[in-house]
Short mmCIF file of C-alpha atoms in Angstrom, two decimals:
data_model
loop_
_atom_site.label_atom_id
_atom_site.label_comp_id
_atom_site.label_asym_id
_atom_site.label_seq_id
_atom_site.Cartn_x
_atom_site.Cartn_y
_atom_site.Cartn_z
CA MET V 19 33.85 -55.05 -12.18
CA LEU V 20 37.17 -53.26 -11.88
CA GLU V 21 39.21 -56.22 -13.09
CA PRO V 22 37.91 -56.08 -16.68
CA LEU V 23 38.58 -52.34 -16.80
CA LEU V 24 42.12 -52.77 -15.42
CA GLN V 25 42.83 -55.51 -17.95
CA LYS V 26 41.53 -53.28 -20.75
CA TRP V 27 43.68 -50.39 -19.44
CA ASN V 28 46.80 -52.58 -19.27
CA SER V 29 46.22 -53.87 -22.79
CA LEU V 30 46.31 -50.30 -24.18
CA SER V 31 49.52 -48.82 -25.50
CA THR V 32 51.20 -45.92 -23.70
CA ARG V 33 50.08 -43.46 -26.37
CA ASP V 34 46.42 -44.62 -26.08
CA ARG V 35 46.58 -44.36 -22.27
CA ARG V 36 47.89 -40.80 -22.55
CA VAL V 37 45.17 -39.77 -25.05
CA LEU V 38 42.47 -41.40 -22.91
CA GLY V 39 43.85 -39.68 -19.78
CA PHE V 40 43.75 -36.28 -21.51
CA ALA V 41 40.18 -36.93 -22.70
CA VAL V 42 39.02 -37.90 -19.19
CA GLY V 43 40.84 -34.91 -17.71
CA PHE V 44 39.22 -32.62 -20.29
CA LEU V 45 35.76 -34.04 -19.52
CA ILE V 46 36.33 -33.53 -15.77
CA PHE V 47 37.44 -29.93 -16.45
CA VAL V 48 34.37 -29.23 -18.63
CA PHE V 49 32.07 -30.76 -16.01
CA ALA V 50 33.66 -28.72 -13.20
CA TRP V 51 33.37 -25.56 -15.31
CA MET V 52 29.71 -26.15 -16.17
CA VAL V 53 28.64 -27.14 -12.66
CA GLY V 54 30.86 -25.08 -10.39
CA PHE V 55 32.35 -22.02 -12.02
CA GLU V 56 30.06 -20.82 -14.83
CA PRO V 57 26.83 -20.42 -12.77
CA ALA V 58 28.69 -18.43 -10.13
CA TRP V 59 30.33 -16.26 -12.78
CA ASN V 60 27.02 -15.58 -14.55
CA GLY V 61 25.31 -14.82 -11.23
CA ARG V 62 28.05 -12.35 -10.33
CA GLN V 63 27.73 -10.58 -13.69
CA GLN V 64 23.95 -10.41 -13.33
CA LEU V 65 24.27 -8.96 -9.82
CA SER V 66 26.75 -6.35 -11.02
CA ARG V 67 24.18 -5.26 -13.63
CA GLU V 68 21.18 -5.25 -11.24
CA LEU V 69 22.81 -3.86 -8.08
CA PRO V 70 22.99 -0.19 -9.17
CA VAL V 71 19.31 -0.26 -10.16
CA LEU V 72 18.35 -1.89 -6.86
CA ARG V 73 20.37 0.67 -4.89
CA THR V 74 18.66 3.50 -6.76
CA ASP V 75 15.24 1.96 -6.00
CA LEU V 76 16.17 1.60 -2.33
CA ALA V 77 17.29 5.22 -2.10
CA GLN V 78 14.05 6.33 -3.74
CA MET V 79 11.97 4.22 -1.33
CA ASP V 80 13.89 5.63 1.64
CA GLN V 81 13.21 9.15 0.42
CA LEU V 82 9.49 8.43 -0.06
CA ALA V 83 9.30 6.85 3.40
CA ALA V 84 10.93 9.92 4.94
CA GLU V 85 8.45 12.17 3.13
CA ALA V 86 5.56 10.00 4.34
CA ARG V 87 6.82 10.21 7.93
CA LEU V 88 7.04 14.00 7.62
CA ALA V 89 3.54 14.21 6.18
CA SER V 90 2.09 11.97 8.85
CA THR V 91 3.67 13.89 11.72
CA SER V 92 2.62 17.27 10.36
CA SER V 93 -1.05 16.33 10.05
CA GLN V 94 -1.31 13.67 12.69
CA PRO V 95 -4.93 12.97 13.58
CA GLY V 96 -4.01 12.52 17.24
CA ASN V 97 -3.42 16.28 17.41
CA GLU V 98 -6.98 17.10 16.29
CA SER V 99 -9.89 17.58 18.62
CA ALA V 100 -13.07 15.58 18.26
CA ALA V 101 -14.85 18.67 16.92
CA GLN V 102 -12.22 19.07 14.18
CA LEU V 103 -12.56 15.37 13.31
CA ARG V 104 -16.34 15.84 13.16
CA GLY V 105 -15.83 18.65 10.62
CA ARG V 106 -13.56 16.44 8.53
CA LEU V 107 -16.14 13.66 8.65
CA GLN V 108 -18.89 16.06 7.53
CA ASP V 109 -16.73 17.13 4.58
CA SER V 110 -16.00 13.53 3.67
CA LEU V 111 -19.73 12.74 3.75
CA SER V 112 -20.43 15.28 1.04
CA ASP V 113 -17.40 14.07 -0.93
CA ALA V 114 -18.74 10.51 -0.77
CA GLY V 115 -22.09 11.56 -2.20
CA LEU V 116 -24.01 11.08 1.03
CA SER V 117 -25.97 14.20 1.77
CA ALA V 118 -25.49 15.75 5.18
CA SER V 119 -29.20 15.30 5.87
CA LEU V 120 -28.68 11.55 5.90
CA ALA V 121 -26.31 11.73 8.81
CA GLN V 122 -26.53 13.27 12.22
CA MET V 123 -23.26 13.52 14.06
CA GLU V 124 -22.78 14.02 17.76
CA VAL V 125 -19.54 14.50 19.66
CA ASN V 126 -19.32 12.98 23.15
CA GLY V 127 -15.84 13.60 24.53
CA GLU V 128 -13.48 11.62 22.30
CA MET V 129 -16.35 9.72 20.67
CA ILE V 130 -18.16 10.69 17.48
CA GLU V 131 -21.52 9.05 16.84
CA ALA V 132 -23.01 9.16 13.34
CA ARG V 133 -26.60 8.12 12.62
CA PHE V 134 -27.79 7.33 9.12
CA ARG V 135 -31.25 6.91 7.69
CA GLN V 136 -31.83 5.29 4.32
CA ALA V 137 -28.25 5.59 3.07
CA ASP V 138 -26.90 3.78 0.02
CA PHE V 139 -24.92 0.90 1.53
CA GLU V 140 -22.08 0.92 -0.99
CA LYS V 141 -21.49 4.68 -0.66
CA TRP V 142 -21.77 4.42 3.14
CA LEU V 143 -19.26 1.58 3.29
CA LEU V 144 -16.78 3.43 1.05
CA TRP V 145 -17.23 6.56 3.20
CA LEU V 146 -16.58 4.61 6.41
CA ASP V 147 -13.46 2.99 4.96
CA ALA V 148 -12.07 6.34 3.78
CA ALA V 149 -12.96 8.04 7.07
CA ILE V 150 -11.15 5.40 9.09
CA ARG V 151 -8.05 5.55 6.89
CA GLU V 152 -7.86 9.35 6.71
CA THR V 153 -8.64 10.21 10.32
CA ARG V 154 -7.34 7.09 12.07
CA LEU V 155 -10.63 6.82 13.92
CA ARG V 156 -11.57 3.36 15.09
CA VAL V 157 -15.03 1.83 15.10
CA VAL V 158 -16.19 1.20 18.65
CA ASP V 159 -19.83 0.30 18.03
CA LEU V 160 -21.78 -0.39 14.86
CA SER V 161 -25.44 -1.13 14.29
CA LEU V 162 -26.97 -1.49 10.81
CA THR V 163 -30.48 -2.30 9.66
CA ARG V 164 -31.36 -3.16 6.09
CA GLU V 165 -34.19 -0.95 4.86
CA SER V 166 -34.39 -2.23 1.28
CA ALA V 167 -32.05 -3.66 -1.32
CA GLY V 168 -28.86 -1.59 -1.10
CA THR V 169 -30.22 0.79 1.52
CA VAL V 170 -29.34 0.77 5.22
CA SER V 171 -30.04 2.72 8.37
CA GLY V 172 -27.94 2.61 11.47
CA ARG V 173 -25.39 4.16 13.70
CA VAL V 174 -21.65 3.99 14.03
CA ALA V 175 -19.63 5.14 17.02
CA LEU V 176 -16.06 6.18 16.24
CA GLU V 177 -13.33 6.84 18.77
CA ALA V 178 -10.65 9.46 18.18
CA PRO V 179 -7.08 8.16 18.33
CA ARG V 180 -5.15 8.73 21.51
CA ARG V 181 -2.08 10.91 21.38
CA GLY V 182 1.08 9.00 20.61
CA GLN V 183 -0.65 6.15 18.76
#
């Protein structure tokens, strides 16, 4: 396979060999530029455009995280007594549209037990989710009974978070 190419090369004049050599060299240079250098150069330019924006975003996220840490330490639920948490839960019940007559709450040490009769399930579920997120209480025991379509009765026992958690 090489012999025919070598014979063809030897049959060319010196001027043709030189022109063909320059053409092959130029093609190798173009290929090396397109494959090796240009993508790296374009990536570097793109990074130099995006990096200041990303650094600004990072600084903003760091600032927001610091503010969130400050807010969480200043109103940490672990510092509240069970009676204070019960008051917050009562307030959240009225905010959720569940009347206070639907729920009876009892405080037993670090446990809060809420009993519901004929509560709208969707409102009750949204209340429980918000109460858990806002007060960091955790569900210890749950018992629900379906009364009718979309209505439930039951009880939920919530435990106050321990200090340092």
